[in-house]
Structure formats: C-alpha cells, structure tokens
Coordinates of C-alpha atoms in Angstrom, one line a residue:
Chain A
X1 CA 16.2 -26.8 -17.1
X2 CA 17.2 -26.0 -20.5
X3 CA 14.4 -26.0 -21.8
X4 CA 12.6 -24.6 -25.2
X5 CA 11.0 -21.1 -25.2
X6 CA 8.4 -20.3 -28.1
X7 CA 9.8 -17.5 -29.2
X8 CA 6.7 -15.9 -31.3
X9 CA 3.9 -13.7 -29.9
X10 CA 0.8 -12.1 -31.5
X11 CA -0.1 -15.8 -32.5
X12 CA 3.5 -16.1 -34.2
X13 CA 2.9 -12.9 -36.5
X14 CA 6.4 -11.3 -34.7
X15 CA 9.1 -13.8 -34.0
X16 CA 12.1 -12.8 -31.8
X17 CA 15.8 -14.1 -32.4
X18 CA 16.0 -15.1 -28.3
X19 CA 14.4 -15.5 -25.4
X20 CA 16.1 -12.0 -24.1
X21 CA 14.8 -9.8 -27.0
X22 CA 11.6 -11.7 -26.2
X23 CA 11.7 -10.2 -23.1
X24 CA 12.4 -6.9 -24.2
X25 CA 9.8 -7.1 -26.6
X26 CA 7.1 -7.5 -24.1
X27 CA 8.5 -5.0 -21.7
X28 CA 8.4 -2.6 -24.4
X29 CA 4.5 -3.8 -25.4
X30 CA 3.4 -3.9 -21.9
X31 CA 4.9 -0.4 -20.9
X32 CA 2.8 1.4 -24.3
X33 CA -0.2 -0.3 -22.9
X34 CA 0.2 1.3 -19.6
X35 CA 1.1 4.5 -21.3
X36 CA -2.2 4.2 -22.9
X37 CA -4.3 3.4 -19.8
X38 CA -2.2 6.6 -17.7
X39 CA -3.0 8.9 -20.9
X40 CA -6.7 8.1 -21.0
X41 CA -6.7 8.2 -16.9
X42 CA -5.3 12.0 -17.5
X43 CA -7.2 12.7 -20.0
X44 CA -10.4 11.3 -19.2
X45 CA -11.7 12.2 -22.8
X46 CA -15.7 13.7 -22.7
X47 CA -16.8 11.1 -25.1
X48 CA -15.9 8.0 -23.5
X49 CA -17.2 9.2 -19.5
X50 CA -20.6 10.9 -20.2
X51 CA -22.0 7.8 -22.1
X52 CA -22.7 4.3 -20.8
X53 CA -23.1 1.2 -22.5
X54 CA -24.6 -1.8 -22.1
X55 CA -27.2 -0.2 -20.0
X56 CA -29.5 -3.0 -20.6
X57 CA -27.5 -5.6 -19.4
X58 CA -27.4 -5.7 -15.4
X59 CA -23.6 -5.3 -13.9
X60 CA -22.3 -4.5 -17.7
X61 CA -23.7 -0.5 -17.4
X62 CA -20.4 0.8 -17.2
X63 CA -18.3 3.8 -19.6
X64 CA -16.5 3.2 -23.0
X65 CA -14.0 4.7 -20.5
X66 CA -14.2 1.2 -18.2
X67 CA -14.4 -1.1 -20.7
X68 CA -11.1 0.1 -22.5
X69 CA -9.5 0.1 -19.2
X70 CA -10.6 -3.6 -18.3
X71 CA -9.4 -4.4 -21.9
X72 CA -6.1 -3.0 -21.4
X73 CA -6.0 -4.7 -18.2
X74 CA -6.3 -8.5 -19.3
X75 CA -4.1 -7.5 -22.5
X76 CA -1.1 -6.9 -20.1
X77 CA -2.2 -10.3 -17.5
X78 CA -2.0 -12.4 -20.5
X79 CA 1.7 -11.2 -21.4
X80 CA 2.7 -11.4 -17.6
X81 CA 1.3 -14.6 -17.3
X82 CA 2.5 -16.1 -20.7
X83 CA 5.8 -14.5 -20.9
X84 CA 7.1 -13.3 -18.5
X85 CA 5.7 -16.1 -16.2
X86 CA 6.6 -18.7 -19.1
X87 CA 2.9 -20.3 -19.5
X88 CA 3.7 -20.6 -23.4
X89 CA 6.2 -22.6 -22.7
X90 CA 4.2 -25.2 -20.1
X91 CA 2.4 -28.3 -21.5
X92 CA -0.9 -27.8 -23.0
X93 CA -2.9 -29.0 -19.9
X94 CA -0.6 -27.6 -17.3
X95 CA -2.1 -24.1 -18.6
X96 CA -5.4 -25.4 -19.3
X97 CA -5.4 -26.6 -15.3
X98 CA -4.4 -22.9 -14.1
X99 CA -6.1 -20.6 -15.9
X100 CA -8.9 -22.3 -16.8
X101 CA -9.6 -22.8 -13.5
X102 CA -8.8 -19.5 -12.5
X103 CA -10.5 -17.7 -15.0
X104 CA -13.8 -19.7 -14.2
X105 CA -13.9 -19.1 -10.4
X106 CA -13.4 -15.5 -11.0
X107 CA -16.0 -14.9 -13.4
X108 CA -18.1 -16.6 -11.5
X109 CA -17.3 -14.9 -8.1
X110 CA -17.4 -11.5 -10.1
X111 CA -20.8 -12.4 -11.8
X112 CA -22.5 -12.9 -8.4
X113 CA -20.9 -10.4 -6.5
X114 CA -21.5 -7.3 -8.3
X115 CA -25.2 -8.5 -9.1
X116 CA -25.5 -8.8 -5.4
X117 CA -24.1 -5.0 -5.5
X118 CA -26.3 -3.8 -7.8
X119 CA -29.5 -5.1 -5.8
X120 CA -28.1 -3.7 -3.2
X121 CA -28.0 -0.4 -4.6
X122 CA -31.6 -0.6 -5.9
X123 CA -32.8 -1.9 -2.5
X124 CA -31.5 0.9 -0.5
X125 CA -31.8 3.2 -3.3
X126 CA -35.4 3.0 -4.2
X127 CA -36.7 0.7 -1.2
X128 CA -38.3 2.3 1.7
X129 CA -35.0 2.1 3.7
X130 CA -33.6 4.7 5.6
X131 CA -30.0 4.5 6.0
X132 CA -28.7 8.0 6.4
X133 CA -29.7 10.0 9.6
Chain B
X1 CA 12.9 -45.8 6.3
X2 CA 13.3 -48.8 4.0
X3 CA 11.4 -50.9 6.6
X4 CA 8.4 -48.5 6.8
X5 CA 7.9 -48.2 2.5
X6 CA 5.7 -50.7 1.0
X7 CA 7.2 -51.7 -2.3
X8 CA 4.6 -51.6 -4.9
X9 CA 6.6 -53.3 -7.5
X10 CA 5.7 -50.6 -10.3
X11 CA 9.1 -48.4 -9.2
X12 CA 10.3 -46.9 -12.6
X13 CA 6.8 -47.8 -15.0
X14 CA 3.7 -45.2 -14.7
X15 CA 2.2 -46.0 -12.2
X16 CA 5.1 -46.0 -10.2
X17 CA 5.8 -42.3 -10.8
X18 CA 7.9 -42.5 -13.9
X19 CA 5.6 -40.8 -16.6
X20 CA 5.9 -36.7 -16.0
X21 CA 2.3 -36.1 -18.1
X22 CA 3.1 -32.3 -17.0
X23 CA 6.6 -32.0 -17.9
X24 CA 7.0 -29.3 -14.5
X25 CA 9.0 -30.4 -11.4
X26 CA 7.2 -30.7 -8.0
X27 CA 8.0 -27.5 -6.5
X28 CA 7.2 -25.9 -9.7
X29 CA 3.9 -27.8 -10.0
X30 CA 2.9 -26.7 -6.7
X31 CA 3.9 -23.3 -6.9
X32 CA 1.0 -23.0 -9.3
X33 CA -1.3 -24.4 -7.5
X34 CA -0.4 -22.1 -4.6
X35 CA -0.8 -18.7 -7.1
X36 CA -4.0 -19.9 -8.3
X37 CA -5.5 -19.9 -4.9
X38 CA -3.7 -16.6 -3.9
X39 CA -5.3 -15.0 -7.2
X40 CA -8.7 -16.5 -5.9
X41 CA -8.0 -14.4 -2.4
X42 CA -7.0 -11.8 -4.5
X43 CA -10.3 -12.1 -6.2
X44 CA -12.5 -11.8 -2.7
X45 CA -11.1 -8.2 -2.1
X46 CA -11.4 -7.0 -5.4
X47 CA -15.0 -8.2 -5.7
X48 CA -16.2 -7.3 -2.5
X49 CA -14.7 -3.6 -3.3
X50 CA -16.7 -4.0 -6.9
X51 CA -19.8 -4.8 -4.5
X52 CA -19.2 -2.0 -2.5
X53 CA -18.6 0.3 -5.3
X54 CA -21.6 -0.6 -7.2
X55 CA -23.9 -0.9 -4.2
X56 CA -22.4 3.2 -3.1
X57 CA -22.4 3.6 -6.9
X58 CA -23.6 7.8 -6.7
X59 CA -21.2 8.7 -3.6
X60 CA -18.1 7.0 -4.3
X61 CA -15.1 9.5 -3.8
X62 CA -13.1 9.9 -7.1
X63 CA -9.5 8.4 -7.0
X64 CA -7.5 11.0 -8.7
X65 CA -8.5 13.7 -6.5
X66 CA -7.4 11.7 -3.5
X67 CA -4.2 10.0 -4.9
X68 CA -2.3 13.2 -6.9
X69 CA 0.8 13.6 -4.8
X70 CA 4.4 12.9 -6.1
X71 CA 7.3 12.6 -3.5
X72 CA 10.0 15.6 -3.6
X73 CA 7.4 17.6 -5.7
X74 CA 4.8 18.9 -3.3
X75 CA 3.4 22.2 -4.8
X76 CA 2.3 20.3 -8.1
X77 CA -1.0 17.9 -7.7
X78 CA -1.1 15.7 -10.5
X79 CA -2.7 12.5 -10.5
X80 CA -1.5 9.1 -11.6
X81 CA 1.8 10.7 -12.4
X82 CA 3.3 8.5 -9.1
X83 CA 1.0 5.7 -9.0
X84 CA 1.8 5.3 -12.9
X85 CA 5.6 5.1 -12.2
X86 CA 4.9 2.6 -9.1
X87 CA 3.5 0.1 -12.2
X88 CA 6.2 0.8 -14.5
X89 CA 8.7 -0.1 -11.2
X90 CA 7.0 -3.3 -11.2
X91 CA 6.7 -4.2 -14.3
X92 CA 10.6 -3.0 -15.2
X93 CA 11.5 -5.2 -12.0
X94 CA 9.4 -8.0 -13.5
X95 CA 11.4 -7.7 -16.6
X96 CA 14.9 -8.0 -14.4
X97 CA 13.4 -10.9 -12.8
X98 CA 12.3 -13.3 -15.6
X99 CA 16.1 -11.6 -17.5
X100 CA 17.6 -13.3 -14.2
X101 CA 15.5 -16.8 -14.8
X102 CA 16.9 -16.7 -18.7
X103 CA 20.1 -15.8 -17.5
X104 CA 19.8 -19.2 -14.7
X105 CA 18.8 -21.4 -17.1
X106 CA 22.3 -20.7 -19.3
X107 CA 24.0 -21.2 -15.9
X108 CA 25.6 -17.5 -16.1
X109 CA 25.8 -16.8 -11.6
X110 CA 26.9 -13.1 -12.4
X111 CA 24.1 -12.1 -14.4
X112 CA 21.9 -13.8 -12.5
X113 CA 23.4 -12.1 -9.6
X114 CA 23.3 -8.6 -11.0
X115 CA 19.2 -9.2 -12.1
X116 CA 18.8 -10.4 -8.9
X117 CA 20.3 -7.1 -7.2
X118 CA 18.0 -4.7 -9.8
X119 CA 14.7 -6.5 -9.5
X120 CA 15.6 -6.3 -5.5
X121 CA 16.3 -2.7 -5.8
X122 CA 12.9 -2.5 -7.7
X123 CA 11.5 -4.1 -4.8
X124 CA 12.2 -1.9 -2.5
X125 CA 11.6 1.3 -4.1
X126 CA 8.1 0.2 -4.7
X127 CA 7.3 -0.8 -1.1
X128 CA 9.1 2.7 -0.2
X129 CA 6.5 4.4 -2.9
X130 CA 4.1 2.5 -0.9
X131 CA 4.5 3.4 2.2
X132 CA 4.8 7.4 0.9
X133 CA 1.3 6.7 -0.9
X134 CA 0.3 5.3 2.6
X135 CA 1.7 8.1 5.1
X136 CA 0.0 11.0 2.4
X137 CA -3.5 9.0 2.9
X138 CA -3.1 9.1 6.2
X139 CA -1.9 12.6 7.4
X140 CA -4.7 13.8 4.3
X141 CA -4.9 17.6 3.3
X142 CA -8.3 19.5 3.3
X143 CA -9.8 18.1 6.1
X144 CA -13.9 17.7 5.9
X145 CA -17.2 17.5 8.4
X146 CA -18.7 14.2 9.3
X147 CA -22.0 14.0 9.4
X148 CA -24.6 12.9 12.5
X149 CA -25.0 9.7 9.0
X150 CA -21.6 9.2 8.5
X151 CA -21.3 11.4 5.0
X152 CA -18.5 13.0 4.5
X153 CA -18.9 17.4 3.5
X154 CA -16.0 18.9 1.5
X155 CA -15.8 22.5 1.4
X156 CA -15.1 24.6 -2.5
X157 CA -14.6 27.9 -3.0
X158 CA -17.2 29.6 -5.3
X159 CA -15.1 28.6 -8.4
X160 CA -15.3 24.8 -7.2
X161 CA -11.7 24.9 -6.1
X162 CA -10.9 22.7 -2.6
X163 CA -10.8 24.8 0.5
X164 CA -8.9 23.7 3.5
X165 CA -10.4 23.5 6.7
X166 CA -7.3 25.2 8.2
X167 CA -7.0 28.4 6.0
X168 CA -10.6 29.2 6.9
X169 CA -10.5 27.7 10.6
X170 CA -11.3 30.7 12.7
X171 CA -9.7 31.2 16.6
X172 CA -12.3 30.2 18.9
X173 CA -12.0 30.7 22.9
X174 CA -14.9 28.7 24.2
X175 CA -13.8 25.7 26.1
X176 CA -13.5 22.2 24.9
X177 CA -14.8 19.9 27.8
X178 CA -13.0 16.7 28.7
X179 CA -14.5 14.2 28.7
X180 CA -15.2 12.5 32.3
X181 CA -16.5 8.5 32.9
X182 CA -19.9 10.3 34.7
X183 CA -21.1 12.1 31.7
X184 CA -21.6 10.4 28.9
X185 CA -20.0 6.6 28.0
X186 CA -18.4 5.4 30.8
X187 CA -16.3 3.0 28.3
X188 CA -15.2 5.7 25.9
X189 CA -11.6 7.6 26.4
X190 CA -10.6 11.1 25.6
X191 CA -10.1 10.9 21.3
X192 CA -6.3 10.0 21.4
X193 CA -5.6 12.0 18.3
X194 CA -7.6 15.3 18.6
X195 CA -7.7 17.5 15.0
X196 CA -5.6 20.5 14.6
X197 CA -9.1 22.5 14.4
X198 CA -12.2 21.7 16.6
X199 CA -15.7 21.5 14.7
X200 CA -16.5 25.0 16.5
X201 CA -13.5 27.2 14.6
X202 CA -14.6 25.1 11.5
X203 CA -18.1 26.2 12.0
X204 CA -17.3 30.3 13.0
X205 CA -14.7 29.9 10.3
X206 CA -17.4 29.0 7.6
X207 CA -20.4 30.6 8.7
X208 CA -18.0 34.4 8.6
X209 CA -16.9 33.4 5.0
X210 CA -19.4 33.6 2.6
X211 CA -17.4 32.6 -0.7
X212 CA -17.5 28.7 0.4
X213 CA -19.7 26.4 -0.2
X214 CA -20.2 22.2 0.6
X215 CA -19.6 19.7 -1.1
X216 CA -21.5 16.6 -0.8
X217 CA -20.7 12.7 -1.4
X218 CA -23.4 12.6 -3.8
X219 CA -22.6 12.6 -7.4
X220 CA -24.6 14.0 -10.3
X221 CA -24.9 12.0 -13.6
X222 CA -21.2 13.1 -15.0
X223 CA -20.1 11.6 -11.8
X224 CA -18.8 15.0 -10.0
X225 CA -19.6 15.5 -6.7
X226 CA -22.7 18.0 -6.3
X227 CA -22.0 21.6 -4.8
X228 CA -24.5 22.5 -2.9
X229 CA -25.4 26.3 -3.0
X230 CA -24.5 29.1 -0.2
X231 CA -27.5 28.6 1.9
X232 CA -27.9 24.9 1.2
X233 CA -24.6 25.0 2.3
X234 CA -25.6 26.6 5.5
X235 CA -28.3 24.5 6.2
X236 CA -26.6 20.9 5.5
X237 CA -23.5 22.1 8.0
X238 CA -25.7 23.5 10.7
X239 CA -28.2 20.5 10.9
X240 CA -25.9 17.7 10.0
X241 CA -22.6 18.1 10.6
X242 CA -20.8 16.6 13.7
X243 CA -17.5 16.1 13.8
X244 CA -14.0 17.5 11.9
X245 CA -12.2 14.9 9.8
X246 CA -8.5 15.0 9.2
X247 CA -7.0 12.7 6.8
X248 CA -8.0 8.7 7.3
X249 CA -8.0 6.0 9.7
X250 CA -10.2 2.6 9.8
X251 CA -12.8 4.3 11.0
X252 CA -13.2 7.9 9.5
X253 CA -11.9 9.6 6.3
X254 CA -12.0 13.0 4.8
X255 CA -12.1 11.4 1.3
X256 CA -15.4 10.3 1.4
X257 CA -17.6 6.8 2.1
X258 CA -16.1 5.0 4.9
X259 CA -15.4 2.0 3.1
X260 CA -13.0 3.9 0.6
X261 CA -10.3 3.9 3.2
X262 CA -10.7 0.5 4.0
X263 CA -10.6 -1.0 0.6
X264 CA -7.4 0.6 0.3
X265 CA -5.5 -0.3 3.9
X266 CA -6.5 -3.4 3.0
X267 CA -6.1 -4.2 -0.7
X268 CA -2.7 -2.5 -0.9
X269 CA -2.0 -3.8 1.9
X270 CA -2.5 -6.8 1.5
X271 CA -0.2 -6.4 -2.0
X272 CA 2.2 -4.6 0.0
X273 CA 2.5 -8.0 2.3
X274 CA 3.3 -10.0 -0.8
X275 CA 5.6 -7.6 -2.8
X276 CA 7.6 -8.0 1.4
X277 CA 7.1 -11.5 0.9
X278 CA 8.7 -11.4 -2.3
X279 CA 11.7 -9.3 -1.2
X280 CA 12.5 -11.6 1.5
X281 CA 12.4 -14.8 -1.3
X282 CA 14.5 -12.4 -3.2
X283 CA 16.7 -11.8 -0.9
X284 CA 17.3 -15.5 -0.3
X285 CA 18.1 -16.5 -3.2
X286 CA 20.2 -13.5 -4.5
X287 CA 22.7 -14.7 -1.4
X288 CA 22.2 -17.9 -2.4
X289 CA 23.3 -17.3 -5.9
X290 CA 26.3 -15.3 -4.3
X291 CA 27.7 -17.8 -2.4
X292 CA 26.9 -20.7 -5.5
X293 CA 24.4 -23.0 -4.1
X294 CA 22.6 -23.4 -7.2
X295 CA 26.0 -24.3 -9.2
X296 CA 26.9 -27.0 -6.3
X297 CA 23.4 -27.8 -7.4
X298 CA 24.0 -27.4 -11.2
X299 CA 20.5 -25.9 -11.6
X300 CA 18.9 -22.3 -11.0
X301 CA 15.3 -23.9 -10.6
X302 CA 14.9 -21.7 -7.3
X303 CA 15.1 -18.9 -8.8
X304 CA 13.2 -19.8 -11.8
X305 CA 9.9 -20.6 -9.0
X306 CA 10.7 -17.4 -6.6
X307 CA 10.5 -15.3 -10.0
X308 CA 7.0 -17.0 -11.0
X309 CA 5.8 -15.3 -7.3
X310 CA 7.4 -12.1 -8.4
X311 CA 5.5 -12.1 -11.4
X312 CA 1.9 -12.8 -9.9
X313 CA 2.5 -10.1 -7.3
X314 CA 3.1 -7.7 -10.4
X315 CA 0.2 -9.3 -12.0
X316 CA -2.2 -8.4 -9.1
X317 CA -0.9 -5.0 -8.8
X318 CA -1.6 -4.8 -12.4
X319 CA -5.7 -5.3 -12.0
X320 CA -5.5 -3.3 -8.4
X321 CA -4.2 -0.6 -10.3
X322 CA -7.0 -0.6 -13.0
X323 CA -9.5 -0.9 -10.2
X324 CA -8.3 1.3 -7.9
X325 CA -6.8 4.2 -9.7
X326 CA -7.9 4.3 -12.9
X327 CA -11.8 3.1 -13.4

C-alpha cells in the first residue's frame, strides 16, 4: 500500500511537503473555483449573457457565460480525479485506459446528441409542425 | 479444488499471472472499470437533458428562479446560496475521505476512524439538503395555469414581480362536479390531490384584478420569459388555459416544460441513489475500521476503493451542478 504520491500540481510549478498539505491544497483550489462559478451564477454579468459565440459552429452557439462555466467544470473533474482520486499516482496506461476511454465515449455521445437536439429544434421550430394546441 | 485446476506449468512467470503491468490490485482494477461505465450512465441523462434543452431551447424555465430557497431562512429567496453549500459539503467530505485513505495507508485506525465519521456526517447532511431541495420542488410556491398544449402561464404583477395564485384566488360558490364513471372516462378517478384553488377562483381572481399580467414559457432573446400585456393576458388565459398547477409531480409542473421536472427527479435522483450507496459503503467500512478488520488484515485497501466511489459521486455532482444550476 505504501505507495509513492507525486506530490507537485500545476505540471510541478507548486510542490507540497506531503500528501496531507497536498490535499489541502487542492481543497483550497477547488473551493475558489466554485466560489468563482457561484459568483458569476449570482452575478450573471451583462457582458458575458447577451452575446453568443461560436454562432457559426452548430451545438457550440452558446454564452461566454457557458463556456466559462464548462471550463470551470472540467478544471475541478481533473483535480477530483487526479488527486483526490489518486490518478497521478496510477501507471501511465492504467489512466490512459480510464479516461481516455471515458473522455472519447462522452464526447462522442455529447456530439451526436445535442446535434440531434438542435435539429430537433429547427424541425419543429421552423417545419410545418404543429405541436402546441 | 486441486483436482478441478489444470496446471498450466507457467505458475509464477508472466504468463502465469506474475507480471502486474498495471501495478493496481484486482478489486482496485475493477473498481475502475465499474466508475467508467457508471460515468457513461451518467453521461445518458445528462445528454438526453442537453437534447431536451436545446431541442426546447426558447421555453426552458430558468433554474435560479425555481431553486432559491435556503432551509431555516424562508423570507429571503436567494439563489444558489444552498445548492452552492450542497457542493462545498461534497467536496469538504471528499477532502475527509481521501485525508482518511492517506491516513490508511500510514496504518493510523483512529484517524482513519475520525475521517471516516466526518465524511459520513457529510454524507448525510447532503442527502438531508437533498431531500429539503426535493420536498420545496414538490410542494412549489406560485402555482400557474396549464394550458389545453401543455404550456405552462405564470402570473407578474405590472412591475414583473411573481404573483401567487393564492393571494389573488378569489371565493367562488359554483359547484365542482365529481366526477362519475358515466360521464366522461370510465377509466379515470377523482384527481387524488386536488389544488388548494380551483381554475374557476383563479380565473374570477384574475379577470377582477387588473394589475396582473401572464407570463409565458417563451423566452425573448436575453433569455427572460416574455410578459405578455393586460389584454393579451386576457386573451391567452381565457382561450387556453385549463387546468391550476401547484408545485410538481411527473406529470405537471408550475415551473415550466414538462420535462424540467423530470430531468431533475431523475438526475438528482439518480445522484441521490449513489451518494445512499456511498453512505451505506461508508458505513461499512467505518465499523469495520472500529472493530480492526483492516489491522488483522494489515492493509486499509477497502477503504482506499470505497473512497475512489465517494469521489466519482462528488465528481458527477460536480458536472450536474454546472448543468443544472448554473448554465
């Protein structure tokens, strides 16, 4: 069991003495991300909801607003996973098996799903369907 | 059983099971596997809610005027105050957990015991937070109008302010007729939960006060829902609407498309299943740790695996919170 933890994140710019300040160390850096997300959730700042970008690629047409919060999303799965769930510590391919396989199936499944949304959405939209009576 | 096992004669070399290319015990190993395919079943609820929300992209109801109540504190509406405290729950009892695992690994059976005791404390405040979140959805607050289509209409004062059906529900003497097998469906009951107000005291009650107005699902290009104006109001209510909505169920919410209340029973649910789950698996092995099965056993691996569970079920919450409160 006794096993080595690496003890450096941000690719080994902030190194941490042991594995519990490690800990707090992420705990600390995940909680000011959520802090972030809440705050802008409050806030809901004008400039980042009444623009869209990406509006030329299909499912990507979403707010500044969305994208930061998608950001801020996989920021704090990547510590969960490779800290506090001890992927930096696992054998190269042991990671590479998990989350390379996760990560492809869910892009994947997201990709086709929300296109399938968004053609739903113009079908019914701007078809001649009536769904509303 | 040393008559049924073939030898193979490679017992101790590679191919005999010798070489550990992953360096990760069985359990551990497969434990992994497991969590990927749970994240992938994860995945099928929050896509088919992304589907849903893009394919209703102009009448989706807005989160944070559905989920803004904080237990103990009911005159103040503020949202994401208590949804934002549920993450930091889990991701403080995360913290307690994996402090537990370090704590295993140096063989230390008190701290691992007093970790063990937070993170299940955390545990079950946040299924308690869950089950307040759930009990608010349900029981609701304004109350709304179906429509004949299935839309819901909110009702605003003239400064855009929510109005409760109940404050403007007038008294109404007519006589609500039961409803008999010979007229009508022969297969359908009496509604086992009638509202507090019928749609007829709704209807007097709106049509005597002038100063409120409908709101519609539909959003305008800011993404607020559109108020309609005094007589449009009139005219939407009097044609479409059918039937009074009080708080949600699988069928019909006040909060807006039908779906909405779906997605949440069951994506939170479902979480809410797994963070159970995870209590019980805590529970287990906090007793276990108590009594000193894993120092007989001269290895805290158990806890090590039932922490990497705890994790992913903070990890999920972590992406159902982005998608469900906050985008």
């Amino acid at each position: 069991m006794a096993q080595e933890h690496n003890l450096a994140i941000f690719r080994g710019k902030l190194k941490f003495k042991d594995n519990q300040s490690k800990i707090w160390g992420v705990f600390i850096l995940l909680s000011i991300v959520t802090a972030i997300e809440v705050g802008l959730g409050m806030l809901r700042p004008e400039a980042l909801i009444h623009t869209k970008w990406f509006s030329f690629i299909p499912i990507l047409e979403m707010t500044p607003l969305t994208f930061i919060f998608i950001l801020l999303t996989i920021v704090k799965a990547y510590y969960i996973t490779w800290d506090f769930m001890h992927m930096r510590d696992e054998v190269k391919f042991l990671r590479r098996i998990i989350v390379w396989s996760a990560v492809f199936y869910i892009i994947y499944f997201v990709v086709l799903v929300l296109l399938e949304g968004q053609y739903m959405y113009d079908v019914l939209t701007n078809g001649f369907i009536k769904f509303d009576f | 059983m040393e008559a049924t096992v073939v030898k193979t004669g490679t017992e101790g070399k590679t191919w005999g099971g010798a070489n550990k290319p992953l360096k990760a015990s069985y359990g551990k190993l497969m434990l992994w596997i497991f969590l990927f395919s749970d994240s992938l079943t994860f995945t099928g609820f929050l896509v088919s809610y992304g589907l849903t929300r893009f394919r209703f992209a102009d009448s989706w109801p807005i989160a944070d005027e559905v989920f803004n109540h904080v237990p103990f504190f009911h005159s103040i509406e503020e949202p994401m105050i208590f949804v934002a405290f549920m993450t930091f729950l889990l991701i403080f009892s995360s913290v307690t957990m994996v402090l537990a695992v370090d704590a295993g690994a140096r063989m230390k059976q008190k701290m691992v015991t007093l970790y063990l005791f937070l993170t299940l404390c955390g545990g079950l405040t946040f299924i308690s937070s869950q089950a307040f979140e759930w009990s608010t959805f349900i029981k609701g607050g304004y109350g709304a109008i179906e429509t004949k289509g299935g839309n819901i209409l909110q009702f605003v004062d003239t400064e855009g302010e929510r109005v409760s059906i109940h404050d403007f529900a007038l008294a109404d003497n007519s006589e609500r007729e039961v409803h008999a097998k010979n007229k009508g469906l022969w297969y359908v009951g009496e509604p086992s939960t009638p509202t507090e107000v019928s749609f007829n005291q709704v209807k007097e009650g709106f049509l005597a006060n002038d100063n409120i107005l409908v709101r519609v699902q539909d959003k305008d290009e800011y993404g607020e829902h559109i108020i309609l104006s005094r007589e449009d109001s009139k005219a939407k209510f009097l044609e479409e609407g059918s039937l009074v909505v009080e708080g949600a169920n699988l069928i019909h919410n006040e909060y807006g498309h039908r779906l909405f209340a779906n997605y949440f029973f069951f994506i939170t649910g479902f979480h809410g299943f797994h963070v159970s789950i995870g209590i019980m698996l805590l529970f287990t092995v906090f007793f276990n740790t108590i009594v000193g099965t894993y120092e007989k056993r001269k290895s805290y691996e158990m806890v090590e695996k039932v922490g990497l569970y705890w994790h992913f079920v903070d990890l999920v919450w972590v992406f159902v919170f982005t998608f469900f409160y906050l985008v």
